[in-house]
mmCIF file of C-alpha atoms in Angstrom:
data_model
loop_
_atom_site.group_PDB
_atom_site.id
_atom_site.type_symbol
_atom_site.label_atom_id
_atom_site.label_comp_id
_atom_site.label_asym_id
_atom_site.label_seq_id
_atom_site.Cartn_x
_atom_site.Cartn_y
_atom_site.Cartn_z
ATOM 1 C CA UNK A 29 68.578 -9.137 154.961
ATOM 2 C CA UNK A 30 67.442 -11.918 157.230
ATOM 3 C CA UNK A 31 65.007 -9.855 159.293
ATOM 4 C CA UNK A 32 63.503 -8.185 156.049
ATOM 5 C CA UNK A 33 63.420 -12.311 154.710
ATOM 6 C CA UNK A 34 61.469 -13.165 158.259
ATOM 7 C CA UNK A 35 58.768 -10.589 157.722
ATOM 8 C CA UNK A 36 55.278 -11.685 157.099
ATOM 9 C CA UNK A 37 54.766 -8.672 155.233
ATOM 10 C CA UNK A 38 57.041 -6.251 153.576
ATOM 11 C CA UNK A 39 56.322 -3.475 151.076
ATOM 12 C CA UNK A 40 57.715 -3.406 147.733
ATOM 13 C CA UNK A 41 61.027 -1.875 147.585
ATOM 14 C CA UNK A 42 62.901 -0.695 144.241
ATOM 15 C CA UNK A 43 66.804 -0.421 144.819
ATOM 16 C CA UNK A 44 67.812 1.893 141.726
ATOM 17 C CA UNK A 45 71.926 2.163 141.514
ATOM 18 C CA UNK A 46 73.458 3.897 139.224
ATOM 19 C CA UNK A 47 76.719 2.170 138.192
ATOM 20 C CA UNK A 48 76.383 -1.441 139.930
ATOM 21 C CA UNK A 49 80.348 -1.644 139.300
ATOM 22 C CA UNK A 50 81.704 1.390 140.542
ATOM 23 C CA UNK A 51 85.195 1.684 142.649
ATOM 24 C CA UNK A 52 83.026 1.701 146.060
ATOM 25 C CA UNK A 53 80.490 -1.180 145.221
ATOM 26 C CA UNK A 54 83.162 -3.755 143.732
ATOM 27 C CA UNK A 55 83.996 -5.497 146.953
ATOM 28 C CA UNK A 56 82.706 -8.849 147.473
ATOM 29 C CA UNK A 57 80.676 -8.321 150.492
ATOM 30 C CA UNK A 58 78.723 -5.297 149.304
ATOM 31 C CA UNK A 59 78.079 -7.466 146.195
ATOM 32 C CA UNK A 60 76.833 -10.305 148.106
ATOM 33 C CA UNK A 61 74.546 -8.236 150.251
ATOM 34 C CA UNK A 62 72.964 -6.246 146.978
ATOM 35 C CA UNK A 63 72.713 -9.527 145.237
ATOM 36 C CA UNK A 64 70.962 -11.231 148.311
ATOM 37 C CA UNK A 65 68.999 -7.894 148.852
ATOM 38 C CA UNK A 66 67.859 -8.361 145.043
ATOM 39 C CA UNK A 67 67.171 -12.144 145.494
ATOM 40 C CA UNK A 68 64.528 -11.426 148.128
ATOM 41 C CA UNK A 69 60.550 -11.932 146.774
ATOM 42 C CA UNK A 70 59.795 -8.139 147.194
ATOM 43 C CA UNK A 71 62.595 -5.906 146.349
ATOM 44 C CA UNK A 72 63.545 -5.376 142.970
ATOM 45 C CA UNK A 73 66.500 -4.039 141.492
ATOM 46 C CA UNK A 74 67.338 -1.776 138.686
ATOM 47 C CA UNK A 75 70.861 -1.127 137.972
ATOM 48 C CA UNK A 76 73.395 0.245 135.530
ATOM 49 C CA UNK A 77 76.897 -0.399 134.915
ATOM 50 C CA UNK A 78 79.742 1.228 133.251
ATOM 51 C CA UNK A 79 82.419 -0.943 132.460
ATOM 52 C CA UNK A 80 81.893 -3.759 129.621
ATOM 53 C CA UNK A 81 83.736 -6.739 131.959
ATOM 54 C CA UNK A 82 81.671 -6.096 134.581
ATOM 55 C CA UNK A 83 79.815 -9.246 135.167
ATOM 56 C CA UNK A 84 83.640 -10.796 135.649
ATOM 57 C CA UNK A 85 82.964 -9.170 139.437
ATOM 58 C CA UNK A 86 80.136 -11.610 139.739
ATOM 59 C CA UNK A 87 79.890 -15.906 140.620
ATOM 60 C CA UNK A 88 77.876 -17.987 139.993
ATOM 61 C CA UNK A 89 75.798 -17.601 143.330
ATOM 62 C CA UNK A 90 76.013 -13.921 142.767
ATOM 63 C CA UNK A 91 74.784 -13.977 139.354
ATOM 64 C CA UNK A 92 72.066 -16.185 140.635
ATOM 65 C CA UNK A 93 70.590 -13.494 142.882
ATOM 66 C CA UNK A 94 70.563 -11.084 140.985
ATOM 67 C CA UNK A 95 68.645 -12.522 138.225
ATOM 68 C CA UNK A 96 69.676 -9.595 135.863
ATOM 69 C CA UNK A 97 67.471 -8.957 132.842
ATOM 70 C CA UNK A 98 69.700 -7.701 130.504
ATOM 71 C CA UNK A 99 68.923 -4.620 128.522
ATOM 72 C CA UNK A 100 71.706 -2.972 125.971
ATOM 73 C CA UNK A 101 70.249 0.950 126.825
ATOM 74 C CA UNK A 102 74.361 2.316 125.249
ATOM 75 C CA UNK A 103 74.215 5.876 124.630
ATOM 76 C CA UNK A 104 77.517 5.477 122.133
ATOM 77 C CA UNK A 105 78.186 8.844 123.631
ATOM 78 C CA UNK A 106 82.394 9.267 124.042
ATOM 79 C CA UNK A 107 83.655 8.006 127.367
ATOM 80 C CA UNK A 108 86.495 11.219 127.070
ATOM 81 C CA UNK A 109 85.781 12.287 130.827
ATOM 82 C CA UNK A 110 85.751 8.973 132.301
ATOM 83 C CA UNK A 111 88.372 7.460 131.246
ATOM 84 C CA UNK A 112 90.739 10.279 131.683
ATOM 85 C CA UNK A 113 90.760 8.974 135.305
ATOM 86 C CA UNK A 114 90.984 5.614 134.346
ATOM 87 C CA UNK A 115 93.639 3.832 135.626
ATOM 88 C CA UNK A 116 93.121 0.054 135.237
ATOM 89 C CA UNK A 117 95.308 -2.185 132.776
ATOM 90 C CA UNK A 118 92.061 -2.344 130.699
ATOM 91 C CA UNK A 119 92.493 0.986 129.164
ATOM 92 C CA UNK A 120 96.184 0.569 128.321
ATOM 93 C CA UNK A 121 96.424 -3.127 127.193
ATOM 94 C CA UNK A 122 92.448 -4.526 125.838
ATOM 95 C CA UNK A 123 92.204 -8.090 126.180
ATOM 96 C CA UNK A 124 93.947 -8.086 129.910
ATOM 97 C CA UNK A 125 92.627 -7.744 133.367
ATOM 98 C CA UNK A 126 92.210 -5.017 135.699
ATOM 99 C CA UNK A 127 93.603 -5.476 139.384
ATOM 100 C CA UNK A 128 90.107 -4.850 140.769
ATOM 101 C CA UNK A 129 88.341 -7.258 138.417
ATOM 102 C CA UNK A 130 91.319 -10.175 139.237
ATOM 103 C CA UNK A 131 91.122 -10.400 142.517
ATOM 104 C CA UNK A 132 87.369 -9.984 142.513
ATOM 105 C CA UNK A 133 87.559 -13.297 140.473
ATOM 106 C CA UNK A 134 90.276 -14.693 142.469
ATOM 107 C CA UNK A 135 88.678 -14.396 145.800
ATOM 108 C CA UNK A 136 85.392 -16.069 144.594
ATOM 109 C CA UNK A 137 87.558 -19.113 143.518
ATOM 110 C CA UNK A 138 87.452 -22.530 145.305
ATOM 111 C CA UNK A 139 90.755 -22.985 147.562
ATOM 112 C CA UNK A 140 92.046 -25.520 145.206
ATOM 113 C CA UNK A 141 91.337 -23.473 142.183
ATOM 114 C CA UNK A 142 93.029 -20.298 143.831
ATOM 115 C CA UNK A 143 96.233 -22.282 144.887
ATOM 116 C CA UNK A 144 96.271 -23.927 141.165
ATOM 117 C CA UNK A 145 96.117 -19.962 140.384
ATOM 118 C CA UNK A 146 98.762 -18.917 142.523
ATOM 119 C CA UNK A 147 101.238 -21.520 140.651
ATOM 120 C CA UNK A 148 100.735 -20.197 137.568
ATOM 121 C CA UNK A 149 101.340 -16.257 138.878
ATOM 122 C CA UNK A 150 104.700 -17.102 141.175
ATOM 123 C CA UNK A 151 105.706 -18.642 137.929
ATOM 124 C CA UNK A 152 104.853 -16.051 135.465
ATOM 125 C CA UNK A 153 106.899 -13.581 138.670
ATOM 126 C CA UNK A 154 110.054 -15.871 139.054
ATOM 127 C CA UNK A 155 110.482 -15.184 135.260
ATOM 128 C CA UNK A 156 110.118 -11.689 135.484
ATOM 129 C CA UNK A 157 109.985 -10.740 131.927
ATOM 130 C CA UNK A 158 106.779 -8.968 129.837
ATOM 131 C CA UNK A 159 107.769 -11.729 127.084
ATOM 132 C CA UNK A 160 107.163 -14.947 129.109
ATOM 133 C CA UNK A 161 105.862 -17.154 127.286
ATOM 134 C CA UNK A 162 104.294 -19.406 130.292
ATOM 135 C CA UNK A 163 104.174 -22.173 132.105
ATOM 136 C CA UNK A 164 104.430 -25.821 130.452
ATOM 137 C CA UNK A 165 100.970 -27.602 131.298
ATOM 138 C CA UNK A 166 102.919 -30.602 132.282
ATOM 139 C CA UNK A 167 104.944 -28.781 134.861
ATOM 140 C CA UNK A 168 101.595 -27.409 136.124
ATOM 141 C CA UNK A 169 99.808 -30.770 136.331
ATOM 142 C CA UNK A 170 103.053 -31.883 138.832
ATOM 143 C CA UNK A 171 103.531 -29.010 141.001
ATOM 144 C CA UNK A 172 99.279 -29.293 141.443
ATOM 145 C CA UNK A 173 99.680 -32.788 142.530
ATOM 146 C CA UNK A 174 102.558 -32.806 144.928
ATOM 147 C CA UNK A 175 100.545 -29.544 146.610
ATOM 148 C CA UNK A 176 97.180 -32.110 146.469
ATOM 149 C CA UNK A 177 95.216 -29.506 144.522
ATOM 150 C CA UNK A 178 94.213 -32.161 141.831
ATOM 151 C CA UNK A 179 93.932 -35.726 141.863
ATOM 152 C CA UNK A 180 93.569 -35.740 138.008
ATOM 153 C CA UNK A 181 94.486 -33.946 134.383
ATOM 154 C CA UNK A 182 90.723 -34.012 134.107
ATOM 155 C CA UNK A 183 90.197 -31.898 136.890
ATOM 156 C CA UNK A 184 93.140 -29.667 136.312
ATOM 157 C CA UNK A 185 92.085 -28.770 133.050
ATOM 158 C CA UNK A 186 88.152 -28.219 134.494
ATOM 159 C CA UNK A 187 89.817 -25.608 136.829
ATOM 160 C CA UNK A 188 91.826 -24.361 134.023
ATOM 161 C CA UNK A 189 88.596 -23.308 131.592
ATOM 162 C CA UNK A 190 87.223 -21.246 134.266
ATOM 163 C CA UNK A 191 90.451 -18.707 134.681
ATOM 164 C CA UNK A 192 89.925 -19.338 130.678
ATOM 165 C CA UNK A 193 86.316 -18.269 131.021
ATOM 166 C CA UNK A 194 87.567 -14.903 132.980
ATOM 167 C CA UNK A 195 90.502 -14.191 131.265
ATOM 168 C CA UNK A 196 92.621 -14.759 133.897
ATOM 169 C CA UNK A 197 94.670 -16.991 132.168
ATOM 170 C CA UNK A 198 95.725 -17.688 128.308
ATOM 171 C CA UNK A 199 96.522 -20.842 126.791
ATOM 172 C CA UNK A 200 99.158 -21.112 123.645
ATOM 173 C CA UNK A 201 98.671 -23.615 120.969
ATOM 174 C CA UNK A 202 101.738 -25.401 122.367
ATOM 175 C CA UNK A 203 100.546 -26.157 125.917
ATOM 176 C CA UNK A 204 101.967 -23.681 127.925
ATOM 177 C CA UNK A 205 99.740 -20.962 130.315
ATOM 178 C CA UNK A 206 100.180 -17.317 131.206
ATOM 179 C CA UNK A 207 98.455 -14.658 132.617
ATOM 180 C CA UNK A 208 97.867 -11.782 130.075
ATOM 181 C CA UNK A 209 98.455 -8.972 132.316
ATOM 182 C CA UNK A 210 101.243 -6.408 132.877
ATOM 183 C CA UNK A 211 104.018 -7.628 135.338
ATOM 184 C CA UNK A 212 103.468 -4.554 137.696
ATOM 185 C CA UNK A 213 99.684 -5.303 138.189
ATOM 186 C CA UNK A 214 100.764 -9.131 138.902
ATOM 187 C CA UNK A 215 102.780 -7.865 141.460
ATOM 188 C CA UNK A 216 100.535 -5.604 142.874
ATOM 189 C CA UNK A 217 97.777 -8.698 143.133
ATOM 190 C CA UNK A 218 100.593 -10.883 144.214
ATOM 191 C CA UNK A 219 101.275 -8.831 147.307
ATOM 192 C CA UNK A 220 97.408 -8.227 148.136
ATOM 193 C CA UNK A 221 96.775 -11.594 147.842
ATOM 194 C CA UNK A 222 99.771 -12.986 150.452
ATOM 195 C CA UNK A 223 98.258 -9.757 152.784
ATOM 196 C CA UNK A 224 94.736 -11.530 152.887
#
């Protein structure tokens, strides 16, 4: 990307991918180099995608390069075939998070943010149960502090509307937090996280 960027001259160059957030493009790196590739004066990018929550595999600075133009082109044609193979969280339990999609999320997080994350999941795990009902803000707010990952409630709760903003993370009416996906898939993310 760097030696096409140095380049006096470079020809046009249309990049047309079929399903942006397919299994073998979701990793961050690939998406960093297609979004740089797409940032770049002379290359322009045309891409589809499948899956509605896509744009949860994407930051800020990723978002940024890519400079999507959004059209709606749905052919409201049956997804029978594809989602026989599907076997994300998404298609069992709407409203939740598939593993794929969290840790894509999850690894584009500040380190504060992710350890401020990581709370709230061994939490949610030391409970073990589907019917936890989450983790008191209050008790959040401490264990935050004594790690130094906030130095305020302000700045918790700034942290806190982004995993809001992605779903990560659900907030009851009386103050407590949890993470609306199934147990197993926390534990899967749990134990690729600690790998990493």
């Amino acid at each position: 990307v760097d030696w096409i960027e140095s380049r006096r001259w470079t020809p046009r160059v249309f990049l047309i991918v079929h399903n942006l957030d397919a299994e073998m493009l979701r990793c961050d790196k690939t998406q960093r180099v297609l979004s740089r590739l797409a940032s770049l004066q002379r290359v322009h990018l045309v891409a589809s995608v499948d899956h509605i929550n896509c744009p949860l595999l994407w930051d800020q600075g990723k978002l940024s390069g890519y400079n999507f133009m959004w059209e709606d082109v749905t052919t409201l044609l049956s997804y029978v075939e594809e989602t026989s193979y599907e076997t994300s969280l998404m298609a069992q339990n709407s409203g939740t998070l598939a593993l794929s999609s969290l840790l894509s999320v999850y690894r584009s997080l500040p380190h504060n943010s992710r350890g401020v994350f990581r709370i709230i999941l061994e939490k949610h795990l030391d409970a073990n149960s589907q019917k936890y009902t989450g983790m008191a803000f209050s008790e959040l707010y401490g264990r935050c502090r004594e790690e130094m990952l906030v130095t305020s409630d302000l700045a918790l709760r700034t942290m806190l509307t982004e995993f809001l903003d992605h779903q990560m993370v659900k907030w009851r009416r009386d103050e407590h937090l949890y993470i609306p996906t199934d147990l197993s898939v926390l534990r899967q993310f749990h134990s690729q996280i600690q790998d990493s």
